[in-house]
Amino acid sequence: KILTVEVVFLERVYSECSSISQMILKKQIKRSPTGKKEDDANVSMRSTVSSNHPNHPNDSNHPNHLSHSNNRRRKSSGDGLFCFLAVLVVVSAGNLYIGSVLHLSDFTKRYVSRPDTAAEYGTLFGADSKLQRSIRGFFHPEADVMNENGIVRGGIRNQIEHFTHNHHAELPDTEHHIDPGHPKSLEHVLRAVGIDVTAEISKKLVGMDEVIDTYFGREKGKDGVKILGLDTCQKFQKTVDPDKAYVGPAGMFNTGTNLMANYLRNNCVLPARKKKYGSTGMRWQAPWGKHTPATWRFKNVAVTGAADVIQSDFFPVVMTKDPYTWMSSMCRHSYAANWPHSKKHCPNLVANDEDDYFDNGSPVAVNIRYKKENVTHHSSLVDVWNSYYLTYLKADFPRLIVRFEDVLLRPVEVIGKVCECAGGELLKGDFKYVSDSAKGTTGAHKDASGLTEAIIRYTNSSKRIDDFQEEDLSYAIKNLDAGLIDTFHYFVKNN
């Protein structure tokens, strides 16, 4: 771009200088020594007289002629000098800028990006140094922060996922975050992770307009990621000793709790705990149980690795998911949920001829056995989703509620905000994406979705309700909690 500007400017300067020179030459030819214009005939006659009369004022040896000739030379020289200086300034400035950018890029590769020299040079010249922030802020807040993969060098850990489009959300925190907006396309999301997007995969991906309309909306200020509980961050940081804090996921089955756990373990650290105990402070689950309701806090201890955890020191990141795709996921992997269902009819919210144990038209009840001795009863899958998230939404302790869809599409931004909220920092180095199934592929997690399959499955507005029969869809739309649907933008049209 700089070279293009230089060429265009030089062409303009050359054109202007040529015009000025021609104009001056014409004026010099057509003016008499007294400054009055003459026609061509008079000029020709005066030239003839000059050649025959050596003492004529136009004679080259006449003093007056020499004086006017010198003035014309000085004027012409001044205009030429101005053009030359203008060209020199532009070329020098452009080359200086290009050279500086290339040198800074080479310097970054040689010193700032290397593990053995990053600590020494990163503070002074790194992407989040005062120098680099000043440069970015001078030219454009986001101009010098995106590489070829769309990863931003800036924000909480020098990296925030940055994909530009014409529909940005408002900045939630200008001091620590650059709002990246939505991905330009789903192909960009996959390529940023390092996945080779083949033509076959590309055919299965929907456009970003469809994704935005489905999960984000177009209302300014409400069209970004949906994270509830950011107002509880300060309370947690003030009431819990930093070196005793923990962070980890909670949430209903099939909502991405393992995905969140992997992202936190790979990218987040609580500095005070790391300094004192050598651990990052990231845990696999809430100490009262990863999938158990919020009401079990202080009343239950998870079977694995929770006996030594003070539950009030734990900051839960509660994962939620589009209830329509969640109910279809429960049909494939029901975990501890029990209700009569079949491949022919599921989600079966309202009984029909395929449901043997219920009268036609009645809701299909669901039981969840969190423990052998503790079973919860629900009127339907809709009731399971409603009751679980309403309890966490109304909880009086610090927590975040994060959408699975945001983690899927904008993980760097979401994990950065989650980590910062708990008093943590993102680890140095490149952000570590999770592209394979976070659940694993064996046992209860067999056939779990990897990133590519998940994006294909969970971003298509039609596929999200493909498994619903008309009566079940109508029941879901009518009975899903309106406040939760509005808060998380999980609307669906009943055609």
Short mmCIF file of C-alpha atoms in Angstrom, two decimals:
data_model
loop_
_atom_site.label_atom_id
_atom_site.label_comp_id
_atom_site.label_asym_id
_atom_site.label_seq_id
_atom_site.Cartn_x
_atom_site.Cartn_y
_atom_site.Cartn_z
CA LYS A 1 0.00 0.00 0.00
CA ILE A 2 2.83 2.39 0.84
CA LEU A 3 4.52 1.67 -2.52
CA THR A 4 1.25 2.31 -4.34
CA VAL A 5 0.85 5.65 -2.56
CA GLU A 6 4.44 6.57 -3.43
CA VAL A 7 3.95 5.79 -7.13
CA VAL A 8 0.66 7.70 -7.32
CA PHE A 9 2.17 10.71 -5.53
CA LEU A 10 5.29 10.73 -7.72
CA GLU A 11 3.11 10.63 -10.82
CA ARG A 12 1.11 13.56 -9.47
CA VAL A 13 4.27 15.55 -8.60
CA TYR A 14 5.76 14.85 -12.05
CA SER A 15 2.53 15.93 -13.73
CA GLU A 16 2.29 19.13 -11.65
CA CYS A 17 5.94 20.01 -12.17
CA SER A 18 5.62 19.47 -15.92
CA SER A 19 2.52 21.67 -16.03
CA ILE A 20 4.27 24.41 -14.05
CA SER A 21 7.35 24.29 -16.32
CA GLN A 22 5.28 24.48 -19.50
CA MET A 23 3.19 27.33 -18.12
CA ILE A 24 6.29 29.32 -17.12
CA LEU A 25 7.88 28.72 -20.52
CA LYS A 26 4.81 29.95 -22.36
CA LYS A 27 4.60 33.05 -20.19
CA GLN A 28 8.28 33.79 -20.73
CA ILE A 29 7.92 33.51 -24.50
CA LYS A 30 4.77 35.59 -24.73
CA ARG A 31 5.83 38.48 -22.48
CA SER A 32 7.86 41.53 -23.50
CA PRO A 33 10.58 42.96 -21.21
CA THR A 34 7.97 45.38 -19.84
CA GLY A 35 5.67 42.53 -18.95
CA LYS A 36 2.98 43.16 -21.63
CA LYS A 37 1.64 40.27 -23.70
CA GLU A 38 2.34 40.28 -27.41
CA ASP A 39 0.87 38.29 -30.22
CA ASP A 40 2.95 35.85 -32.26
CA ALA A 41 3.46 38.33 -35.08
CA ASN A 42 4.92 40.96 -32.76
CA VAL A 43 7.14 38.37 -31.14
CA SER A 44 8.39 37.28 -34.55
CA MET A 45 8.94 40.89 -35.67
CA ARG A 46 10.75 41.76 -32.47
CA SER A 47 12.98 38.72 -32.88
CA THR A 48 13.85 39.85 -36.42
CA VAL A 49 14.64 43.38 -35.24
CA SER A 50 16.74 41.95 -32.44
CA SER A 51 18.79 39.94 -34.89
CA ASN A 52 19.43 43.00 -37.09
CA HIS A 53 20.06 45.52 -34.31
CA PRO A 54 22.68 44.50 -31.81
CA ASN A 55 21.77 47.32 -29.40
CA HIS A 56 18.08 46.40 -29.25
CA PRO A 57 16.91 45.54 -25.66
CA ASN A 58 16.16 41.97 -26.76
CA ASP A 59 19.71 41.50 -27.84
CA SER A 60 21.32 38.76 -25.78
CA ASN A 61 24.17 41.10 -25.03
CA HIS A 62 21.94 43.93 -23.86
CA PRO A 63 22.03 44.51 -20.04
CA ASN A 64 18.21 44.56 -19.67
CA HIS A 65 17.88 41.28 -21.53
CA LEU A 66 20.49 39.63 -19.29
CA SER A 67 18.64 40.81 -16.17
CA HIS A 68 15.28 39.37 -17.27
CA SER A 69 16.92 36.14 -18.39
CA ASN A 70 18.54 35.63 -14.97
CA ASN A 71 15.21 36.24 -13.21
CA ARG A 72 13.56 33.59 -15.36
CA ARG A 73 16.34 31.11 -14.61
CA ARG A 74 16.04 31.74 -10.84
CA LYS A 75 12.23 31.29 -10.94
CA SER A 76 12.52 28.09 -12.97
CA SER A 77 15.24 26.78 -10.65
CA GLY A 78 13.08 27.52 -7.58
CA ASP A 79 10.13 25.56 -8.99
CA GLY A 80 12.40 22.66 -9.92
CA LEU A 81 13.95 22.63 -6.45
CA PHE A 82 10.48 22.50 -4.83
CA CYS A 83 9.50 19.52 -7.00
CA PHE A 84 12.77 17.76 -6.23
CA LEU A 85 12.39 18.28 -2.47
CA ALA A 86 8.78 17.07 -2.53
CA VAL A 87 9.79 13.87 -4.30
CA LEU A 88 12.74 13.38 -1.94
CA VAL A 89 10.59 13.77 1.20
CA VAL A 90 7.91 11.33 0.02
CA VAL A 91 10.34 8.67 -1.15
CA SER A 92 12.43 8.95 2.02
CA ALA A 93 9.42 8.77 4.34
CA GLY A 94 7.93 5.82 2.50
CA ASN A 95 11.18 3.89 2.41
CA LEU A 96 11.82 4.65 6.08
CA TYR A 97 8.39 3.30 7.01
CA ILE A 98 8.78 0.14 4.90
CA GLY A 99 12.29 -0.46 6.21
CA SER A 100 11.15 0.02 9.81
CA VAL A 101 8.28 -2.46 9.42
CA LEU A 102 10.52 -5.07 7.81
CA HIS A 103 13.23 -4.58 10.42
CA LEU A 104 10.73 -4.79 13.29
CA SER A 105 9.26 -7.97 11.82
CA ASP A 106 12.73 -9.51 11.50
CA PHE A 107 13.67 -8.36 15.00
CA THR A 108 10.49 -9.93 16.41
CA LYS A 109 11.29 -13.28 14.79
CA ARG A 110 14.91 -13.20 15.95
CA TYR A 111 14.47 -12.05 19.54
CA VAL A 112 10.93 -11.39 20.78
CA SER A 113 9.42 -14.71 19.62
CA ARG A 114 12.27 -16.94 20.78
CA PRO A 115 11.77 -18.56 24.20
CA ASP A 116 15.34 -17.88 25.30
CA THR A 117 15.25 -14.16 24.52
CA ALA A 118 11.55 -13.32 24.84
CA ALA A 119 11.78 -12.30 28.48
CA GLU A 120 14.60 -9.84 27.82
CA TYR A 121 13.29 -8.24 24.64
CA GLY A 122 9.53 -8.83 24.91
CA THR A 123 9.00 -6.21 27.62
CA LEU A 124 10.63 -3.49 25.53
CA PHE A 125 9.63 -4.48 22.02
CA GLY A 126 6.94 -7.20 22.34
CA ALA A 127 3.42 -6.92 20.95
CA ASP A 128 2.07 -5.63 24.26
CA SER A 129 4.98 -3.29 25.01
CA LYS A 130 4.42 0.45 25.39
CA LEU A 131 6.21 0.98 22.07
CA GLN A 132 3.96 -1.35 20.12
CA ARG A 133 0.80 -0.14 21.83
CA SER A 134 1.76 3.44 20.98
CA ILE A 135 2.34 2.52 17.35
CA ARG A 136 -0.98 0.70 17.11
CA GLY A 137 -2.81 3.50 18.87
CA PHE A 138 -1.26 6.17 16.62
CA PHE A 139 -2.20 4.63 13.30
CA HIS A 140 -5.32 2.66 14.26
CA PRO A 141 -6.34 0.77 17.42
CA GLU A 142 -6.43 -2.52 15.51
CA ALA A 143 -4.24 -1.80 12.48
CA ASP A 144 -1.06 -3.58 13.48
CA VAL A 145 -2.37 -6.47 15.49
CA MET A 146 -3.57 -9.13 13.04
CA ASN A 147 -1.42 -11.76 11.37
CA GLU A 148 -2.23 -13.87 8.35
CA ASN A 149 -4.24 -16.36 10.42
CA GLY A 150 -6.42 -13.69 11.97
CA ILE A 151 -4.83 -13.86 15.43
CA VAL A 152 -4.45 -10.55 17.20
CA ARG A 153 -1.33 -9.59 19.12
CA GLY A 154 -2.94 -7.46 21.79
CA GLY A 155 -5.35 -7.64 24.69
CA ILE A 156 -5.02 -9.60 27.90
CA ARG A 157 -2.21 -11.92 26.67
CA ASN A 158 -1.20 -10.27 23.42
CA GLN A 159 -3.64 -12.47 21.54
CA ILE A 160 -7.32 -12.01 20.91
CA GLU A 161 -9.03 -13.71 18.04
CA HIS A 162 -9.61 -10.99 15.45
CA PHE A 163 -11.90 -11.43 12.51
CA THR A 164 -13.30 -8.29 10.90
CA HIS A 165 -16.79 -7.87 9.55
CA ASN A 166 -19.24 -5.02 9.29
CA HIS A 167 -21.18 -5.79 12.46
CA HIS A 168 -19.18 -5.27 15.65
CA ALA A 169 -20.31 -5.48 19.25
CA GLU A 170 -19.50 -2.67 21.66
CA LEU A 171 -16.18 -2.91 23.46
CA PRO A 172 -16.72 -4.48 26.90
CA ASP A 173 -13.40 -3.30 28.31
CA THR A 174 -11.19 -1.08 26.19
CA GLU A 175 -8.27 -1.34 28.60
CA HIS A 176 -7.85 -5.09 28.32
CA HIS A 177 -9.83 -6.24 25.31
CA ILE A 178 -10.04 -5.58 21.63
CA ASP A 179 -13.50 -6.62 20.52
CA PRO A 180 -12.77 -8.82 17.52
CA GLY A 181 -16.27 -8.95 16.14
CA HIS A 182 -17.52 -12.09 14.46
CA PRO A 183 -15.42 -14.38 12.27
CA LYS A 184 -15.45 -13.45 8.61
CA SER A 185 -16.49 -17.01 7.83
CA LEU A 186 -16.56 -20.44 9.42
CA GLU A 187 -13.66 -21.39 7.16
CA HIS A 188 -11.62 -18.69 8.96
CA VAL A 189 -12.48 -20.28 12.31
CA LEU A 190 -11.21 -23.68 11.20
CA ARG A 191 -8.10 -22.34 9.48
CA ALA A 192 -7.14 -20.33 12.55
CA VAL A 193 -7.01 -23.62 14.46
CA GLY A 194 -4.86 -25.17 11.74
CA ILE A 195 -7.51 -27.33 10.10
CA ASP A 196 -7.28 -27.85 6.36
CA VAL A 197 -10.65 -26.76 4.98
CA THR A 198 -11.32 -28.96 1.98
CA ALA A 199 -13.93 -28.29 -0.68
CA GLU A 200 -16.07 -31.05 0.86
CA ILE A 201 -15.96 -29.40 4.29
CA SER A 202 -16.60 -25.95 2.84
CA LYS A 203 -19.81 -27.17 1.18
CA LYS A 204 -21.18 -28.17 4.58
CA LEU A 205 -20.55 -24.80 6.22
CA VAL A 206 -23.22 -22.11 6.38
CA GLY A 207 -22.56 -18.41 5.89
CA MET A 208 -21.77 -16.12 8.81
CA ASP A 209 -24.98 -14.13 8.26
CA GLU A 210 -26.95 -17.22 9.20
CA VAL A 211 -24.80 -17.83 12.27
CA ILE A 212 -25.09 -14.21 13.41
CA ASP A 213 -28.86 -14.18 13.00
CA THR A 214 -29.20 -17.49 14.86
CA TYR A 215 -26.93 -16.95 17.85
CA PHE A 216 -26.03 -13.26 18.09
CA GLY A 217 -28.69 -11.05 16.60
CA ARG A 218 -28.26 -7.60 15.10
CA GLU A 219 -29.03 -5.35 18.06
CA LYS A 220 -26.09 -3.03 18.66
CA GLY A 221 -24.42 -3.70 21.99
CA LYS A 222 -26.02 -7.13 22.33
CA ASP A 223 -24.60 -8.87 19.29
CA GLY A 224 -21.36 -10.13 20.82
CA VAL A 225 -20.54 -13.09 23.05
CA LYS A 226 -22.99 -13.73 25.89
CA ILE A 227 -21.20 -14.11 29.22
CA LEU A 228 -23.31 -13.75 32.34
CA GLY A 229 -21.79 -12.95 35.71
CA LEU A 230 -18.97 -10.59 34.76
CA ASP A 231 -20.28 -8.34 37.52
CA THR A 232 -19.24 -11.01 40.08
CA CYS A 233 -15.55 -11.04 39.10
CA GLN A 234 -14.49 -8.37 41.60
CA LYS A 235 -16.40 -10.06 44.41
CA PHE A 236 -14.51 -13.32 43.85
CA GLN A 237 -11.13 -11.60 43.63
CA LYS A 238 -11.77 -9.57 46.79
CA THR A 239 -13.16 -12.39 48.95
CA VAL A 240 -10.78 -15.22 47.98
CA ASP A 241 -7.03 -15.21 48.60
CA PRO A 242 -5.37 -15.23 45.16
CA ASP A 243 -3.01 -18.09 46.08
CA LYS A 244 -5.96 -20.26 47.21
CA ALA A 245 -8.27 -19.70 44.24
CA TYR A 246 -9.35 -22.33 41.72
CA VAL A 247 -11.16 -22.11 38.38
CA GLY A 248 -12.99 -24.84 36.50
CA PRO A 249 -16.12 -25.81 34.56
CA ALA A 250 -19.62 -26.78 35.58
CA GLY A 251 -22.71 -27.37 33.47
CA MET A 252 -25.30 -29.86 32.31
CA PHE A 253 -24.26 -32.93 30.27
CA ASN A 254 -23.41 -32.25 26.62
CA THR A 255 -22.73 -28.53 27.05
CA GLY A 256 -18.96 -28.38 26.48
CA THR A 257 -17.65 -28.68 30.05
CA ASN A 258 -14.68 -30.77 28.92
CA LEU A 259 -13.97 -28.29 26.14
CA MET A 260 -13.86 -25.46 28.67
CA ALA A 261 -11.66 -27.51 31.02
CA ASN A 262 -9.15 -28.18 28.24
CA TYR A 263 -9.06 -24.57 27.14
CA LEU A 264 -8.49 -23.34 30.69
CA ARG A 265 -5.80 -25.92 31.45
CA ASN A 266 -3.97 -25.18 28.21
CA ASN A 267 -4.13 -21.38 28.32
CA CYS A 268 -4.88 -19.92 31.77
CA VAL A 269 -2.92 -19.58 35.01
CA LEU A 270 -3.56 -17.97 38.41
CA PRO A 271 -0.19 -16.24 39.05
CA ALA A 272 -0.37 -16.14 42.86
CA ARG A 273 -1.21 -19.84 43.11
CA LYS A 274 1.46 -20.70 40.56
CA LYS A 275 4.06 -18.77 42.52
CA LYS A 276 3.17 -20.36 45.87
CA TYR A 277 2.24 -23.92 44.90
CA GLY A 278 3.54 -24.37 41.37
CA SER A 279 0.09 -25.21 39.97
CA THR A 280 -2.02 -23.21 37.52
CA GLY A 281 -5.18 -23.37 39.65
CA MET A 282 -7.23 -24.89 36.82
CA ARG A 283 -9.45 -27.81 37.84
CA TRP A 284 -11.38 -30.33 35.78
CA GLN A 285 -14.70 -29.75 37.52
CA ALA A 286 -16.55 -27.96 40.29
CA PRO A 287 -15.80 -29.55 43.68
CA TRP A 288 -19.55 -30.10 44.26
CA GLY A 289 -19.76 -31.93 40.93
CA LYS A 290 -19.32 -30.91 37.33
CA HIS A 291 -22.91 -31.62 36.28
CA THR A 292 -24.75 -31.31 39.59
CA PRO A 293 -27.04 -28.30 40.21
CA ALA A 294 -25.88 -25.11 41.91
CA THR A 295 -27.90 -26.04 44.99
CA TRP A 296 -25.43 -28.87 45.68
CA ARG A 297 -22.69 -26.37 46.55
CA PHE A 298 -21.54 -27.00 50.14
CA LYS A 299 -23.81 -30.08 50.20
CA ASN A 300 -21.84 -32.47 48.02
CA VAL A 301 -18.23 -33.39 47.29
CA ALA A 302 -17.33 -34.65 43.83
CA VAL A 303 -15.98 -38.20 43.73
CA THR A 304 -12.71 -37.29 42.00
CA GLY A 305 -10.14 -34.82 43.35
CA ALA A 306 -12.41 -32.51 45.32
CA ALA A 307 -11.92 -33.55 48.95
CA ASP A 308 -9.16 -31.01 49.60
CA VAL A 309 -10.86 -28.09 47.82
CA ILE A 310 -12.59 -25.35 49.81
CA GLN A 311 -15.69 -24.88 47.71
CA SER A 312 -15.97 -21.13 48.33
CA ASP A 313 -12.47 -20.75 46.83
CA PHE A 314 -13.64 -22.26 43.54
CA PHE A 315 -14.83 -20.05 40.66
CA PRO A 316 -17.24 -22.04 38.45
CA VAL A 317 -17.49 -21.40 34.72
CA VAL A 318 -20.94 -22.75 33.91
CA MET A 319 -21.38 -23.96 30.35
CA THR A 320 -24.77 -23.69 28.67
CA LYS A 321 -25.88 -24.69 25.20
CA ASP A 322 -28.68 -23.99 22.75
CA PRO A 323 -31.53 -26.04 24.31
CA TYR A 324 -32.63 -27.31 20.89
CA THR A 325 -29.26 -28.76 19.93
CA TRP A 326 -28.72 -29.80 23.56
CA MET A 327 -31.87 -31.95 23.58
CA SER A 328 -30.73 -33.66 20.36
CA SER A 329 -27.33 -34.27 21.98
CA MET A 330 -29.05 -35.84 24.97
CA CYS A 331 -30.78 -38.26 22.59
CA ARG A 332 -27.37 -39.42 21.37
CA HIS A 333 -25.67 -39.44 24.81
CA SER A 334 -28.06 -39.42 27.75
CA TYR A 335 -25.45 -39.94 30.51
CA ALA A 336 -27.23 -40.00 33.89
CA ALA A 337 -30.58 -38.88 32.43
CA ASN A 338 -33.23 -41.55 32.11
CA TRP A 339 -36.46 -41.44 30.10
CA PRO A 340 -38.06 -43.72 27.50
CA HIS A 341 -37.02 -42.66 24.02
CA SER A 342 -36.08 -44.18 20.69
CA LYS A 343 -34.33 -43.16 17.48
CA LYS A 344 -37.73 -42.81 15.84
CA HIS A 345 -38.89 -40.19 18.35
CA CYS A 346 -36.33 -38.04 20.18
CA PRO A 347 -36.38 -35.42 21.49
CA ASN A 348 -39.75 -36.72 22.61
CA LEU A 349 -41.14 -33.88 24.69
CA VAL A 350 -44.74 -34.83 23.94
CA ALA A 351 -45.73 -38.52 23.77
CA ASN A 352 -47.12 -40.05 20.58
CA ASP A 353 -47.61 -43.58 19.26
CA GLU A 354 -43.84 -44.24 19.49
CA ASP A 355 -43.86 -43.73 23.29
CA ASP A 356 -45.19 -46.79 25.11
CA TYR A 357 -45.22 -45.51 28.68
CA PHE A 358 -47.13 -42.25 28.28
CA ASP A 359 -50.51 -41.18 27.00
CA ASN A 360 -50.45 -39.43 23.64
CA GLY A 361 -50.07 -35.67 24.04
CA SER A 362 -48.67 -35.81 27.58
CA PRO A 363 -45.16 -34.55 28.47
CA VAL A 364 -42.45 -37.21 28.70
CA ALA A 365 -40.90 -37.11 32.20
CA VAL A 366 -37.13 -37.35 32.77
CA ASN A 367 -35.20 -38.53 35.84
CA ILE A 368 -31.53 -37.71 36.47
CA ARG A 369 -29.51 -39.94 38.74
CA TYR A 370 -26.64 -37.69 39.84
CA LYS A 371 -25.92 -40.25 42.57
CA LYS A 372 -27.35 -43.65 43.38
CA GLU A 373 -29.12 -42.21 46.37
CA ASN A 374 -30.09 -38.92 44.75
CA VAL A 375 -32.42 -38.73 41.76
CA THR A 376 -34.09 -35.56 40.51
CA HIS A 377 -37.43 -35.64 38.69
CA HIS A 378 -38.43 -33.40 35.81
CA SER A 379 -41.53 -33.04 33.69
CA SER A 380 -39.51 -33.09 30.44
CA LEU A 381 -36.10 -32.36 28.93
CA VAL A 382 -37.25 -28.73 28.70
CA ASP A 383 -37.73 -28.71 32.46
CA VAL A 384 -34.23 -30.16 32.98
CA TRP A 385 -32.66 -27.29 31.02
CA ASN A 386 -34.84 -24.60 32.59
CA SER A 387 -34.35 -25.62 36.21
CA TYR A 388 -30.61 -26.17 35.92
CA TYR A 389 -29.76 -22.77 34.42
CA LEU A 390 -32.32 -20.75 36.36
CA THR A 391 -30.67 -22.04 39.55
CA TYR A 392 -27.21 -20.92 38.42
CA LEU A 393 -28.59 -17.66 37.06
CA LYS A 394 -30.10 -16.79 40.46
CA ALA A 395 -27.10 -18.00 42.49
CA ASP A 396 -25.70 -15.49 44.99
CA PHE A 397 -22.07 -16.60 44.65
CA PRO A 398 -19.52 -15.53 42.00
CA ARG A 399 -19.81 -17.51 38.76
CA LEU A 400 -19.89 -17.07 35.01
CA ILE A 401 -22.34 -18.63 32.58
CA VAL A 402 -20.79 -19.09 29.14
CA ARG A 403 -22.39 -20.28 25.91
CA PHE A 404 -20.94 -23.32 24.15
CA GLU A 405 -21.44 -21.57 20.80
CA ASP A 406 -19.19 -18.66 21.84
CA VAL A 407 -16.42 -21.02 22.93
CA LEU A 408 -16.78 -22.84 19.63
CA LEU A 409 -16.54 -19.72 17.44
CA ARG A 410 -14.56 -17.19 19.50
CA PRO A 411 -12.47 -19.17 22.01
CA VAL A 412 -9.59 -16.75 22.51
CA GLU A 413 -11.87 -13.88 23.41
CA VAL A 414 -14.02 -16.03 25.73
CA ILE A 415 -11.13 -17.74 27.52
CA GLY A 416 -9.36 -14.40 27.90
CA LYS A 417 -12.38 -12.87 29.62
CA VAL A 418 -12.99 -15.94 31.80
CA CYS A 419 -9.36 -16.13 32.88
CA GLU A 420 -9.16 -12.42 33.67
CA CYS A 421 -12.45 -12.51 35.59
CA ALA A 422 -11.05 -15.13 37.99
CA GLY A 423 -7.86 -13.09 38.50
CA GLY A 424 -5.80 -15.13 36.06
CA GLU A 425 -3.58 -14.51 33.06
CA LEU A 426 -3.33 -16.25 29.74
CA LEU A 427 -0.14 -18.25 29.35
CA LYS A 428 2.62 -16.83 27.19
CA GLY A 429 3.00 -18.18 23.70
CA ASP A 430 0.47 -19.11 21.08
CA PHE A 431 -3.08 -19.84 22.14
CA LYS A 432 -3.63 -23.60 22.28
CA TYR A 433 -6.75 -24.57 20.42
CA VAL A 434 -8.77 -27.75 20.93
CA SER A 435 -9.58 -29.26 17.54
CA ASP A 436 -10.29 -32.88 18.49
CA SER A 437 -13.15 -34.02 20.68
CA ALA A 438 -12.52 -32.65 24.17
CA LYS A 439 -14.41 -35.62 25.60
CA GLY A 440 -12.31 -38.32 24.02
CA THR A 441 -13.74 -41.01 21.78
CA THR A 442 -14.29 -43.99 24.04
CA GLY A 443 -16.88 -45.13 26.56
CA ALA A 444 -19.72 -42.68 27.16
CA HIS A 445 -17.96 -40.18 24.86
CA LYS A 446 -17.81 -42.45 21.83
CA ASP A 447 -18.64 -40.58 18.58
CA ALA A 448 -18.24 -37.21 20.32
CA SER A 449 -17.83 -34.28 17.93
CA GLY A 450 -14.48 -32.79 16.95
CA LEU A 451 -14.28 -29.09 16.08
CA THR A 452 -15.07 -29.47 12.37
CA GLU A 453 -18.08 -31.70 12.93
CA ALA A 454 -19.27 -29.51 15.83
CA ILE A 455 -19.16 -26.34 13.74
CA ILE A 456 -21.01 -28.03 10.88
CA ARG A 457 -23.64 -29.44 13.23
CA TYR A 458 -24.19 -26.58 15.66
CA THR A 459 -24.14 -23.52 13.38
CA ASN A 460 -26.81 -24.62 10.90
CA SER A 461 -30.12 -23.00 11.80
CA SER A 462 -32.12 -25.75 10.08
CA LYS A 463 -30.23 -28.70 11.54
CA ARG A 464 -30.78 -27.45 15.09
CA ILE A 465 -34.47 -28.38 14.87
CA ASP A 466 -34.31 -31.24 12.32
CA ASP A 467 -34.88 -33.87 15.02
CA PHE A 468 -38.03 -32.21 16.36
CA GLN A 469 -41.50 -33.25 15.37
CA GLU A 470 -44.07 -30.48 15.14
CA GLU A 471 -45.68 -31.16 18.53
CA ASP A 472 -42.30 -31.35 20.28
CA LEU A 473 -41.09 -28.11 18.72
CA SER A 474 -44.25 -26.29 19.69
CA TYR A 475 -43.95 -27.59 23.26
CA ALA A 476 -40.31 -26.43 23.47
CA ILE A 477 -41.06 -22.95 22.16
CA LYS A 478 -43.94 -22.57 24.58
CA ASN A 479 -42.25 -23.98 27.71
CA LEU A 480 -38.58 -22.99 27.51
CA ASP A 481 -38.02 -20.14 29.96
CA ALA A 482 -38.50 -16.89 28.03
CA GLY A 483 -35.96 -15.02 30.16
CA LEU A 484 -33.21 -17.58 29.50
CA ILE A 485 -34.01 -17.71 25.79
CA ASP A 486 -33.82 -13.93 25.54
CA THR A 487 -30.66 -13.67 27.64
CA PHE A 488 -28.74 -16.23 25.59
CA HIS A 489 -30.42 -15.45 22.24
CA TYR A 490 -31.66 -19.00 21.68
CA PHE A 491 -34.73 -18.05 19.65
CA VAL A 492 -36.27 -20.29 17.03
CA LYS A 493 -39.06 -19.69 14.55
CA ASN A 494 -41.95 -22.12 14.50
CA ASN A 495 -42.82 -22.43 10.83
#
